[in-house]
Amino acid sequence: MNRSFKATAVAVTFCAVAGAGIAGYGEAAAQAQSPLASAATGRHGHGGVVSGTRKIRVGGHSVNVSCSGRSAGRKPVVVLMAGGGDGLDTMADLQKSLSEKVRVCSYDRLGEGASDQPNGTQTIDDTGRILTGVLDRIAGDRPVVLAGHSLGGYIAARYAPDHRDRVKGLVLMDATIPALTAGVTKAIPASATGMAAELRDQTIAVNEGQNPERFLIADAGVRSAGNIPVRIIKHESQYSEVPDYGPALERMWADGQREWRALSRRSSLSTAAGSGHYIHVDRPDIAIEAIQRVTASATAHR
């Protein structure tokens, strides 16, 4: 494995962007006007009509979604959100297991999987408008629990505070931390060389929009999403490839996970023993248990 590939593999922890080099992630063509300004924001009462995997239209874009399981009573719909560089297929096993008891959906964000490419650089507001349009179709007026991995967790955590009427629970599986750019530049100084320097530079580039979604991963404080159940799960170990800076990176990541606790007074943080960044793959039992508990709690408090 060459040095560049190793650095990129470690960078997966930050936002789950996989590949052999940043250059292949697409151009960050910034536009003065939001490319998704026309995305649907109202509810349409179509929840539950999507079954299996299909394409839906959201804000003029084709979005790939997958739903399985049946709704029961007023249980929330569980929505799985993959990390950056990943499609909904990476959530397939988790979705299959969860759908035995609840309705579960997943989707490819613009630039991922089988969904359309974005028109230009996306902000959190842009990707949020697409998520709202998706929820209108797959959940209608039903409450939802968002369960996100890595960048998917970051987006879920940023979305929930502005949609308290809809989001009734969160599960963050090694979510990208609230201030990743500041964290990685502190953990790996500009004087670093070799793979550590490559990791630092790649992470900054990805955060600036050089990723499949052309999504700007901005540093920001954590806002409250109300008194909803929130389960935050972090990896156990991930940074052995950069031993000189591994301890600092682990502290950075752990501190960032603790920051997400400010989302709710009913938040909890735990470590998935034996897990790397892909917690739902390495320890699906922990991911399933967390999602089921949050869904049950969200149902009980309605």
PDB file of C-alpha atoms in Angstrom:
ATOM      1  CA  MET A   1       0.000   0.000   0.000  1.00  0.00           C
ATOM      2  CA  ASN A   2       1.578   3.308  -1.022  1.00  0.00           C
ATOM      3  CA  ARG A   3       1.774   6.331   1.249  1.00  0.00           C
ATOM      4  CA  SER A   4      -0.938   8.300  -0.582  1.00  0.00           C
ATOM      5  CA  PHE A   5      -3.419   5.454  -0.357  1.00  0.00           C
ATOM      6  CA  LYS A   6      -2.672   4.955   3.335  1.00  0.00           C
ATOM      7  CA  ALA A   7      -3.287   8.627   4.060  1.00  0.00           C
ATOM      8  CA  THR A   8      -6.577   8.510   2.212  1.00  0.00           C
ATOM      9  CA  ALA A   9      -7.601   5.366   4.069  1.00  0.00           C
ATOM     10  CA  VAL A  10      -7.039   7.091   7.410  1.00  0.00           C
ATOM     11  CA  ALA A  11      -8.931  10.150   6.130  1.00  0.00           C
ATOM     12  CA  VAL A  12     -11.947   7.856   5.793  1.00  0.00           C
ATOM     13  CA  THR A  13     -12.469   8.322   9.527  1.00  0.00           C
ATOM     14  CA  PHE A  14     -13.119  12.011   9.067  1.00  0.00           C
ATOM     15  CA  CYS A  15     -15.925  11.882   6.521  1.00  0.00           C
ATOM     16  CA  ALA A  16     -15.911   8.368   4.994  1.00  0.00           C
ATOM     17  CA  VAL A  17     -14.599   9.465   1.610  1.00  0.00           C
ATOM     18  CA  ALA A  18     -12.842   6.473   0.030  1.00  0.00           C
ATOM     19  CA  GLY A  19     -10.504   6.438  -2.943  1.00  0.00           C
ATOM     20  CA  ALA A  20      -6.877   6.606  -4.038  1.00  0.00           C
ATOM     21  CA  GLY A  21      -6.528  10.392  -4.278  1.00  0.00           C
ATOM     22  CA  ILE A  22      -8.354  13.676  -3.798  1.00  0.00           C
ATOM     23  CA  ALA A  23      -8.167  14.544  -7.498  1.00  0.00           C
ATOM     24  CA  GLY A  24     -10.798  11.946  -8.341  1.00  0.00           C
ATOM     25  CA  TYR A  25     -13.419  13.446  -6.055  1.00  0.00           C
ATOM     26  CA  GLY A  26     -14.636  16.099  -8.531  1.00  0.00           C
ATOM     27  CA  GLU A  27     -14.274  19.850  -8.844  1.00  0.00           C
ATOM     28  CA  ALA A  28     -15.576  22.244  -6.219  1.00  0.00           C
ATOM     29  CA  ALA A  29     -17.222  24.693  -8.611  1.00  0.00           C
ATOM     30  CA  ALA A  30     -18.668  27.280  -6.244  1.00  0.00           C
ATOM     31  CA  GLN A  31     -21.728  29.184  -7.410  1.00  0.00           C
ATOM     32  CA  ALA A  32     -23.031  32.488  -6.102  1.00  0.00           C
ATOM     33  CA  GLN A  33     -26.620  31.214  -6.083  1.00  0.00           C
ATOM     34  CA  SER A  34     -27.666  28.067  -4.245  1.00  0.00           C
ATOM     35  CA  PRO A  35     -28.119  25.278  -6.824  1.00  0.00           C
ATOM     36  CA  LEU A  36     -30.894  23.656  -4.816  1.00  0.00           C
ATOM     37  CA  ALA A  37     -33.023  26.704  -4.098  1.00  0.00           C
ATOM     38  CA  SER A  38     -36.058  25.050  -5.700  1.00  0.00           C
ATOM     39  CA  ALA A  39     -35.912  21.841  -3.611  1.00  0.00           C
ATOM     40  CA  ALA A  40     -39.238  20.877  -2.061  1.00  0.00           C
ATOM     41  CA  THR A  41     -39.683  22.003   1.528  1.00  0.00           C
ATOM     42  CA  GLY A  42     -43.346  21.329   2.254  1.00  0.00           C
ATOM     43  CA  ARG A  43     -44.914  18.054   3.321  1.00  0.00           C
ATOM     44  CA  HIS A  44     -46.961  16.196   0.767  1.00  0.00           C
ATOM     45  CA  GLY A  45     -48.454  13.333   2.742  1.00  0.00           C
ATOM     46  CA  HIS A  46     -46.810  10.684   0.552  1.00  0.00           C
ATOM     47  CA  GLY A  47     -45.123   8.827   3.413  1.00  0.00           C
ATOM     48  CA  GLY A  48     -45.141   5.074   3.096  1.00  0.00           C
ATOM     49  CA  VAL A  49     -45.679   4.871  -0.662  1.00  0.00           C
ATOM     50  CA  VAL A  50     -42.045   3.970  -1.395  1.00  0.00           C
ATOM     51  CA  SER A  51     -41.295   0.271  -1.215  1.00  0.00           C
ATOM     52  CA  GLY A  52     -38.043  -1.334  -2.300  1.00  0.00           C
ATOM     53  CA  THR A  53     -35.431   0.709  -4.157  1.00  0.00           C
ATOM     54  CA  ARG A  54     -36.543   3.383  -6.616  1.00  0.00           C
ATOM     55  CA  LYS A  55     -35.850   6.883  -7.880  1.00  0.00           C
ATOM     56  CA  ILE A  56     -37.896   9.853  -6.735  1.00  0.00           C
ATOM     57  CA  ARG A  57     -37.815  13.489  -7.863  1.00  0.00           C
ATOM     58  CA  VAL A  58     -36.732  16.058  -5.306  1.00  0.00           C
ATOM     59  CA  GLY A  59     -36.121  19.675  -6.259  1.00  0.00           C
ATOM     60  CA  GLY A  60     -35.556  18.783  -9.896  1.00  0.00           C
ATOM     61  CA  HIS A  61     -33.121  15.986  -9.067  1.00  0.00           C
ATOM     62  CA  SER A  62     -33.384  12.206  -9.225  1.00  0.00           C
ATOM     63  CA  VAL A  63     -32.718  10.745  -5.782  1.00  0.00           C
ATOM     64  CA  ASN A  64     -32.248   7.039  -5.145  1.00  0.00           C
ATOM     65  CA  VAL A  65     -34.152   5.760  -2.094  1.00  0.00           C
ATOM     66  CA  SER A  66     -34.794   2.390  -0.499  1.00  0.00           C
ATOM     67  CA  CYS A  67     -37.512   1.505   2.034  1.00  0.00           C
ATOM     68  CA  SER A  68     -38.429  -1.734   3.757  1.00  0.00           C
ATOM     69  CA  GLY A  69     -40.473  -2.906   6.714  1.00  0.00           C
ATOM     70  CA  ARG A  70     -43.902  -1.750   7.808  1.00  0.00           C
ATOM     71  CA  SER A  71     -45.019   1.137   9.955  1.00  0.00           C
ATOM     72  CA  ALA A  72     -46.604   0.126  13.244  1.00  0.00           C
ATOM     73  CA  GLY A  73     -48.818   2.516  15.169  1.00  0.00           C
ATOM     74  CA  ARG A  74     -47.024   5.830  15.518  1.00  0.00           C
ATOM     75  CA  LYS A  75     -43.509   4.424  15.556  1.00  0.00           C
ATOM     76  CA  PRO A  76     -41.057   6.756  13.842  1.00  0.00           C
ATOM     77  CA  VAL A  77     -39.624   5.884  10.455  1.00  0.00           C
ATOM     78  CA  VAL A  78     -35.910   5.129  10.788  1.00  0.00           C
ATOM     79  CA  VAL A  79     -33.821   6.877   8.132  1.00  0.00           C
ATOM     80  CA  LEU A  80     -30.267   5.608   7.633  1.00  0.00           C
ATOM     81  CA  MET A  81     -27.681   8.094   6.341  1.00  0.00           C
ATOM     82  CA  ALA A  82     -24.417   6.766   4.938  1.00  0.00           C
ATOM     83  CA  GLY A  83     -21.043   8.437   5.195  1.00  0.00           C
ATOM     84  CA  GLY A  84     -19.418  10.536   2.493  1.00  0.00           C
ATOM     85  CA  GLY A  85     -18.263   8.516  -0.496  1.00  0.00           C
ATOM     86  CA  ASP A  86     -20.752   5.768   0.387  1.00  0.00           C
ATOM     87  CA  GLY A  87     -24.098   4.870  -1.111  1.00  0.00           C
ATOM     88  CA  LEU A  88     -27.165   3.409   0.553  1.00  0.00           C
ATOM     89  CA  ASP A  89     -25.853  -0.070  -0.271  1.00  0.00           C
ATOM     90  CA  THR A  90     -23.419   0.256   2.647  1.00  0.00           C
ATOM     91  CA  MET A  91     -26.460   0.388   4.925  1.00  0.00           C
ATOM     92  CA  ALA A  92     -28.246  -2.591   3.325  1.00  0.00           C
ATOM     93  CA  ASP A  93     -27.458  -5.184   6.007  1.00  0.00           C
ATOM     94  CA  LEU A  94     -28.361  -2.788   8.803  1.00  0.00           C
ATOM     95  CA  GLN A  95     -31.602  -1.850   7.036  1.00  0.00           C
ATOM     96  CA  LYS A  96     -32.548  -5.498   6.541  1.00  0.00           C
ATOM     97  CA  SER A  97     -32.075  -6.290  10.234  1.00  0.00           C
ATOM     98  CA  LEU A  98     -33.963  -3.247  11.469  1.00  0.00           C
ATOM     99  CA  SER A  99     -36.864  -3.658   9.039  1.00  0.00           C
ATOM    100  CA  GLU A 100     -38.019  -6.772  10.864  1.00  0.00           C
ATOM    101  CA  LYS A 101     -39.549  -4.487  13.496  1.00  0.00           C
ATOM    102  CA  VAL A 102     -39.869  -0.976  12.028  1.00  0.00           C
ATOM    103  CA  ARG A 103     -40.083   0.840   8.725  1.00  0.00           C
ATOM    104  CA  VAL A 104     -36.572   1.752   7.595  1.00  0.00           C
ATOM    105  CA  CYS A 105     -35.443   3.869   4.662  1.00  0.00           C
ATOM    106  CA  SER A 106     -32.114   5.035   3.268  1.00  0.00           C
ATOM    107  CA  TYR A 107     -31.141   7.296   0.387  1.00  0.00           C
ATOM    108  CA  ASP A 108     -28.207   8.390  -1.736  1.00  0.00           C
ATOM    109  CA  ARG A 109     -27.409  12.051  -1.295  1.00  0.00           C
ATOM    110  CA  LEU A 110     -26.643  14.047  -4.444  1.00  0.00           C
ATOM    111  CA  GLY A 111     -23.276  12.936  -5.765  1.00  0.00           C
ATOM    112  CA  GLU A 112     -23.478   9.524  -4.097  1.00  0.00           C
ATOM    113  CA  GLY A 113     -24.638   6.125  -5.311  1.00  0.00           C
ATOM    114  CA  ALA A 114     -27.353   6.223  -7.972  1.00  0.00           C
ATOM    115  CA  SER A 115     -28.583   9.774  -7.281  1.00  0.00           C
ATOM    116  CA  ASP A 116     -27.953  12.748  -9.545  1.00  0.00           C
ATOM    117  CA  GLN A 117     -24.834  14.842  -9.318  1.00  0.00           C
ATOM    118  CA  PRO A 118     -25.210  18.221  -7.595  1.00  0.00           C
ATOM    119  CA  ASN A 119     -25.253  21.318  -9.782  1.00  0.00           C
ATOM    120  CA  GLY A 120     -22.458  22.918  -7.795  1.00  0.00           C
ATOM    121  CA  THR A 121     -21.036  23.296  -4.336  1.00  0.00           C
ATOM    122  CA  GLN A 122     -23.504  22.327  -1.609  1.00  0.00           C
ATOM    123  CA  THR A 123     -23.918  23.815   1.860  1.00  0.00           C
ATOM    124  CA  ILE A 124     -25.673  22.254   4.840  1.00  0.00           C
ATOM    125  CA  ASP A 125     -28.830  24.153   3.832  1.00  0.00           C
ATOM    126  CA  ASP A 126     -28.742  22.649   0.344  1.00  0.00           C
ATOM    127  CA  THR A 127     -28.350  19.060   1.507  1.00  0.00           C
ATOM    128  CA  GLY A 128     -30.983  19.744   4.167  1.00  0.00           C
ATOM    129  CA  ARG A 129     -33.532  20.788   1.561  1.00  0.00           C
ATOM    130  CA  ILE A 130     -32.955  17.530  -0.295  1.00  0.00           C
ATOM    131  CA  LEU A 131     -33.355  15.581   2.951  1.00  0.00           C
ATOM    132  CA  THR A 132     -36.640  17.388   3.641  1.00  0.00           C
ATOM    133  CA  GLY A 133     -37.934  16.482   0.180  1.00  0.00           C
ATOM    134  CA  VAL A 134     -36.929  12.851   0.720  1.00  0.00           C
ATOM    135  CA  LEU A 135     -38.671  12.728   4.104  1.00  0.00           C
ATOM    136  CA  ASP A 136     -41.821  14.191   2.575  1.00  0.00           C
ATOM    137  CA  ARG A 137     -41.986  11.185   0.258  1.00  0.00           C
ATOM    138  CA  ILE A 138     -40.840   8.352   2.512  1.00  0.00           C
ATOM    139  CA  ALA A 139     -42.317   9.452   5.852  1.00  0.00           C
ATOM    140  CA  GLY A 140     -45.002  12.053   5.144  1.00  0.00           C
ATOM    141  CA  ASP A 141     -46.245  13.417   8.460  1.00  0.00           C
ATOM    142  CA  ARG A 142     -44.773  10.567  10.487  1.00  0.00           C
ATOM    143  CA  PRO A 143     -41.921  11.327  12.904  1.00  0.00           C
ATOM    144  CA  VAL A 144     -38.439  10.123  12.011  1.00  0.00           C
ATOM    145  CA  VAL A 145     -35.313   8.876  13.737  1.00  0.00           C
ATOM    146  CA  LEU A 146     -32.169   9.775  11.813  1.00  0.00           C
ATOM    147  CA  ALA A 147     -29.287   7.304  12.146  1.00  0.00           C
ATOM    148  CA  GLY A 148     -26.166   8.548  10.416  1.00  0.00           C
ATOM    149  CA  HIS A 149     -22.635   7.280   9.951  1.00  0.00           C
ATOM    150  CA  SER A 150     -19.690   9.673   9.626  1.00  0.00           C
ATOM    151  CA  LEU A 151     -20.710  12.536   7.294  1.00  0.00           C
ATOM    152  CA  GLY A 152     -24.273  11.216   7.376  1.00  0.00           C
ATOM    153  CA  GLY A 153     -24.234  11.666  11.152  1.00  0.00           C
ATOM    154  CA  TYR A 154     -22.878  15.189  10.815  1.00  0.00           C
ATOM    155  CA  ILE A 155     -25.687  16.118   8.398  1.00  0.00           C
ATOM    156  CA  ALA A 156     -28.319  14.506  10.642  1.00  0.00           C
ATOM    157  CA  ALA A 157     -27.029  16.413  13.680  1.00  0.00           C
ATOM    158  CA  ARG A 158     -27.045  19.720  11.806  1.00  0.00           C
ATOM    159  CA  TYR A 159     -30.521  19.071  10.374  1.00  0.00           C
ATOM    160  CA  ALA A 160     -32.319  18.078  13.581  1.00  0.00           C
ATOM    161  CA  PRO A 161     -32.265  21.437  15.450  1.00  0.00           C
ATOM    162  CA  ASP A 162     -34.240  23.146  12.666  1.00  0.00           C
ATOM    163  CA  HIS A 163     -36.730  20.278  12.270  1.00  0.00           C
ATOM    164  CA  ARG A 164     -37.796  19.434  15.807  1.00  0.00           C
ATOM    165  CA  ASP A 165     -41.382  18.831  14.693  1.00  0.00           C
ATOM    166  CA  ARG A 166     -40.168  15.932  12.556  1.00  0.00           C
ATOM    167  CA  VAL A 167     -36.911  14.534  13.985  1.00  0.00           C
ATOM    168  CA  LYS A 168     -37.661  12.722  17.236  1.00  0.00           C
ATOM    169  CA  GLY A 169     -34.406  10.876  17.752  1.00  0.00           C
ATOM    170  CA  LEU A 170     -30.798  10.662  16.587  1.00  0.00           C
ATOM    171  CA  VAL A 171     -28.158   7.929  16.419  1.00  0.00           C
ATOM    172  CA  LEU A 172     -24.690   9.173  15.452  1.00  0.00           C
ATOM    173  CA  MET A 173     -22.241   6.430  14.476  1.00  0.00           C
ATOM    174  CA  ASP A 174     -18.748   7.942  14.575  1.00  0.00           C
ATOM    175  CA  ALA A 175     -20.201  11.135  13.147  1.00  0.00           C
ATOM    176  CA  THR A 176     -17.836  13.673  11.609  1.00  0.00           C
ATOM    177  CA  ILE A 177     -17.026  16.033  14.454  1.00  0.00           C
ATOM    178  CA  PRO A 178     -18.434  19.591  14.695  1.00  0.00           C
ATOM    179  CA  ALA A 179     -15.111  21.386  14.034  1.00  0.00           C
ATOM    180  CA  LEU A 180     -13.021  18.980  11.992  1.00  0.00           C
ATOM    181  CA  THR A 181     -10.894  21.489  10.090  1.00  0.00           C
ATOM    182  CA  ALA A 182      -9.805  23.247  13.280  1.00  0.00           C
ATOM    183  CA  GLY A 183      -9.281  19.905  15.000  1.00  0.00           C
ATOM    184  CA  VAL A 184      -7.094  18.292  12.369  1.00  0.00           C
ATOM    185  CA  THR A 185      -4.956  21.413  11.846  1.00  0.00           C
ATOM    186  CA  LYS A 186      -4.295  21.461  15.585  1.00  0.00           C
ATOM    187  CA  ALA A 187      -3.631  17.719  15.867  1.00  0.00           C
ATOM    188  CA  ILE A 188      -1.357  17.669  12.796  1.00  0.00           C
ATOM    189  CA  PRO A 189       0.692  20.888  12.598  1.00  0.00           C
ATOM    190  CA  ALA A 190       1.806  22.486   9.347  1.00  0.00           C
ATOM    191  CA  SER A 191       5.346  21.288  10.096  1.00  0.00           C
ATOM    192  CA  ALA A 192       4.282  17.632   9.722  1.00  0.00           C
ATOM    193  CA  THR A 193       5.708  15.608   6.838  1.00  0.00           C
ATOM    194  CA  GLY A 194       4.984  12.352   5.037  1.00  0.00           C
ATOM    195  CA  MET A 195       1.647  10.594   5.415  1.00  0.00           C
ATOM    196  CA  ALA A 196       0.552  12.824   8.314  1.00  0.00           C
ATOM    197  CA  ALA A 197       0.942  15.904   6.107  1.00  0.00           C
ATOM    198  CA  GLU A 198      -0.982  14.211   3.314  1.00  0.00           C
ATOM    199  CA  LEU A 199      -3.770  13.327   5.727  1.00  0.00           C
ATOM    200  CA  ARG A 200      -3.957  16.908   6.960  1.00  0.00           C
ATOM    201  CA  ASP A 201      -4.033  18.355   3.440  1.00  0.00           C
ATOM    202  CA  GLN A 202      -6.557  15.810   2.169  1.00  0.00           C
ATOM    203  CA  THR A 203      -8.903  16.376   5.082  1.00  0.00           C
ATOM    204  CA  ILE A 204      -8.875  20.136   4.554  1.00  0.00           C
ATOM    205  CA  ALA A 205      -9.479  19.677   0.811  1.00  0.00           C
ATOM    206  CA  VAL A 206     -12.398  17.317   1.429  1.00  0.00           C
ATOM    207  CA  ASN A 207     -13.918  19.779   3.908  1.00  0.00           C
ATOM    208  CA  GLU A 208     -13.629  22.553   1.317  1.00  0.00           C
ATOM    209  CA  GLY A 209     -15.813  20.621  -1.117  1.00  0.00           C
ATOM    210  CA  GLN A 210     -13.442  18.264  -2.895  1.00  0.00           C
ATOM    211  CA  ASN A 211     -15.663  15.261  -2.244  1.00  0.00           C
ATOM    212  CA  PRO A 212     -18.313  13.401  -4.287  1.00  0.00           C
ATOM    213  CA  GLU A 213     -21.140  15.572  -2.936  1.00  0.00           C
ATOM    214  CA  ARG A 214     -19.212  18.820  -3.445  1.00  0.00           C
ATOM    215  CA  PHE A 215     -20.346  19.493   0.096  1.00  0.00           C
ATOM    216  CA  LEU A 216     -18.727  22.155   2.277  1.00  0.00           C
ATOM    217  CA  ILE A 217     -18.132  20.572   5.686  1.00  0.00           C
ATOM    218  CA  ALA A 218     -18.064  23.703   7.801  1.00  0.00           C
ATOM    219  CA  ASP A 219     -16.891  23.999  11.396  1.00  0.00           C
ATOM    220  CA  ALA A 220     -19.681  25.242  13.678  1.00  0.00           C
ATOM    221  CA  GLY A 221     -20.943  24.945  17.223  1.00  0.00           C
ATOM    222  CA  VAL A 222     -23.568  22.405  18.256  1.00  0.00           C
ATOM    223  CA  ARG A 223     -27.169  23.600  18.565  1.00  0.00           C
ATOM    224  CA  SER A 224     -29.852  21.918  20.618  1.00  0.00           C
ATOM    225  CA  ALA A 225     -32.339  19.656  18.879  1.00  0.00           C
ATOM    226  CA  GLY A 226     -34.662  19.676  21.883  1.00  0.00           C
ATOM    227  CA  ASN A 227     -35.173  17.013  24.507  1.00  0.00           C
ATOM    228  CA  ILE A 228     -34.948  14.087  22.096  1.00  0.00           C
ATOM    229  CA  PRO A 229     -33.103  10.792  22.672  1.00  0.00           C
ATOM    230  CA  VAL A 230     -29.618  10.902  21.149  1.00  0.00           C
ATOM    231  CA  ARG A 231     -27.143   8.034  21.096  1.00  0.00           C
ATOM    232  CA  ILE A 232     -23.565   8.882  20.100  1.00  0.00           C
ATOM    233  CA  ILE A 233     -21.228   5.977  19.359  1.00  0.00           C
ATOM    234  CA  LYS A 234     -17.514   6.389  18.634  1.00  0.00           C
ATOM    235  CA  HIS A 235     -14.917   3.984  17.273  1.00  0.00           C
ATOM    236  CA  GLU A 236     -12.435   2.304  19.577  1.00  0.00           C
ATOM    237  CA  SER A 237      -9.274   2.642  17.481  1.00  0.00           C
ATOM    238  CA  GLN A 238      -8.501   4.039  14.044  1.00  0.00           C
ATOM    239  CA  TYR A 239      -5.231   5.937  13.732  1.00  0.00           C
ATOM    240  CA  SER A 240      -2.447   3.341  13.879  1.00  0.00           C
ATOM    241  CA  GLU A 241      -1.257   4.348  10.393  1.00  0.00           C
ATOM    242  CA  VAL A 242      -0.056   7.718  11.710  1.00  0.00           C
ATOM    243  CA  PRO A 243       1.650   6.735  14.997  1.00  0.00           C
ATOM    244  CA  ASP A 244       3.329  10.103  15.585  1.00  0.00           C
ATOM    245  CA  TYR A 245      -0.003  11.904  15.602  1.00  0.00           C
ATOM    246  CA  GLY A 246      -2.388   9.040  16.383  1.00  0.00           C
ATOM    247  CA  PRO A 247      -2.900   9.932  20.075  1.00  0.00           C
ATOM    248  CA  ALA A 248      -3.639  13.574  19.226  1.00  0.00           C
ATOM    249  CA  LEU A 249      -6.089  12.536  16.514  1.00  0.00           C
ATOM    250  CA  GLU A 250      -7.855  10.159  18.887  1.00  0.00           C
ATOM    251  CA  ARG A 251      -8.189  12.936  21.491  1.00  0.00           C
ATOM    252  CA  MET A 252      -9.500  15.295  18.813  1.00  0.00           C
ATOM    253  CA  TRP A 253     -12.097  12.745  17.703  1.00  0.00           C
ATOM    254  CA  ALA A 254     -13.176  11.876  21.261  1.00  0.00           C
ATOM    255  CA  ASP A 255     -13.516  15.560  22.173  1.00  0.00           C
ATOM    256  CA  GLY A 256     -15.618  16.143  19.061  1.00  0.00           C
ATOM    257  CA  GLN A 257     -17.926  13.253  19.909  1.00  0.00           C
ATOM    258  CA  ARG A 258     -18.459  14.715  23.379  1.00  0.00           C
ATOM    259  CA  GLU A 259     -19.425  18.030  21.788  1.00  0.00           C
ATOM    260  CA  TRP A 260     -22.357  16.327  20.039  1.00  0.00           C
ATOM    261  CA  ARG A 261     -23.855  15.649  23.490  1.00  0.00           C
ATOM    262  CA  ALA A 262     -25.052  19.272  23.488  1.00  0.00           C
ATOM    263  CA  LEU A 263     -27.731  18.205  20.992  1.00  0.00           C
ATOM    264  CA  SER A 264     -29.995  17.101  23.839  1.00  0.00           C
ATOM    265  CA  ARG A 265     -30.208  16.654  27.590  1.00  0.00           C
ATOM    266  CA  ARG A 266     -31.124  13.058  26.791  1.00  0.00           C
ATOM    267  CA  SER A 267     -27.899  12.250  24.959  1.00  0.00           C
ATOM    268  CA  SER A 268     -25.420   9.500  25.778  1.00  0.00           C
ATOM    269  CA  LEU A 269     -21.956   8.661  24.470  1.00  0.00           C
ATOM    270  CA  SER A 270     -20.361   5.232  24.260  1.00  0.00           C
ATOM    271  CA  THR A 271     -17.459   3.490  22.558  1.00  0.00           C
ATOM    272  CA  ALA A 272     -18.039   0.499  20.282  1.00  0.00           C
ATOM    273  CA  ALA A 273     -15.505  -2.044  21.522  1.00  0.00           C
ATOM    274  CA  GLY A 274     -13.531  -3.668  18.745  1.00  0.00           C
ATOM    275  CA  SER A 275     -14.747  -1.218  16.137  1.00  0.00           C
ATOM    276  CA  GLY A 276     -13.043   1.007  13.621  1.00  0.00           C
ATOM    277  CA  HIS A 277     -14.811   3.838  11.839  1.00  0.00           C
ATOM    278  CA  TYR A 278     -17.499   1.651  10.224  1.00  0.00           C
ATOM    279  CA  ILE A 279     -19.294   0.784  13.445  1.00  0.00           C
ATOM    280  CA  HIS A 280     -22.403  -0.582  11.696  1.00  0.00           C
ATOM    281  CA  VAL A 281     -20.159  -3.043   9.837  1.00  0.00           C
ATOM    282  CA  ASP A 282     -17.705  -3.951  12.620  1.00  0.00           C
ATOM    283  CA  ARG A 283     -20.321  -4.055  15.407  1.00  0.00           C
ATOM    284  CA  PRO A 284     -23.787  -4.201  13.836  1.00  0.00           C
ATOM    285  CA  ASP A 285     -25.176  -5.468  17.137  1.00  0.00           C
ATOM    286  CA  ILE A 286     -24.286  -2.174  18.812  1.00  0.00           C
ATOM    287  CA  ALA A 287     -25.732  -0.101  15.965  1.00  0.00           C
ATOM    288  CA  ILE A 288     -28.985  -2.092  15.925  1.00  0.00           C
ATOM    289  CA  GLU A 289     -29.415  -1.914  19.689  1.00  0.00           C
ATOM    290  CA  ALA A 290     -28.858   1.860  19.707  1.00  0.00           C
ATOM    291  CA  ILE A 291     -31.321   2.518  16.894  1.00  0.00           C
ATOM    292  CA  GLN A 292     -33.965   0.271  18.426  1.00  0.00           C
ATOM    293  CA  ARG A 293     -33.620   1.931  21.833  1.00  0.00           C
ATOM    294  CA  VAL A 294     -33.834   5.452  20.413  1.00  0.00           C
ATOM    295  CA  THR A 295     -36.855   4.481  18.301  1.00  0.00           C
ATOM    296  CA  ALA A 296     -38.591   2.969  21.327  1.00  0.00           C
ATOM    297  CA  SER A 297     -37.838   6.033  23.433  1.00  0.00           C
ATOM    298  CA  ALA A 298     -39.038   8.390  20.709  1.00  0.00           C
ATOM    299  CA  THR A 299     -42.273   6.399  20.432  1.00  0.00           C
ATOM    300  CA  ALA A 300     -42.872   6.415  24.199  1.00  0.00           C
ATOM    301  CA  HIS A 301     -42.428  10.167  24.505  1.00  0.00           C
ATOM    302  CA  ARG A 302     -44.814  11.131  21.721  1.00  0.00           C
TER     303      ARG A 302
END
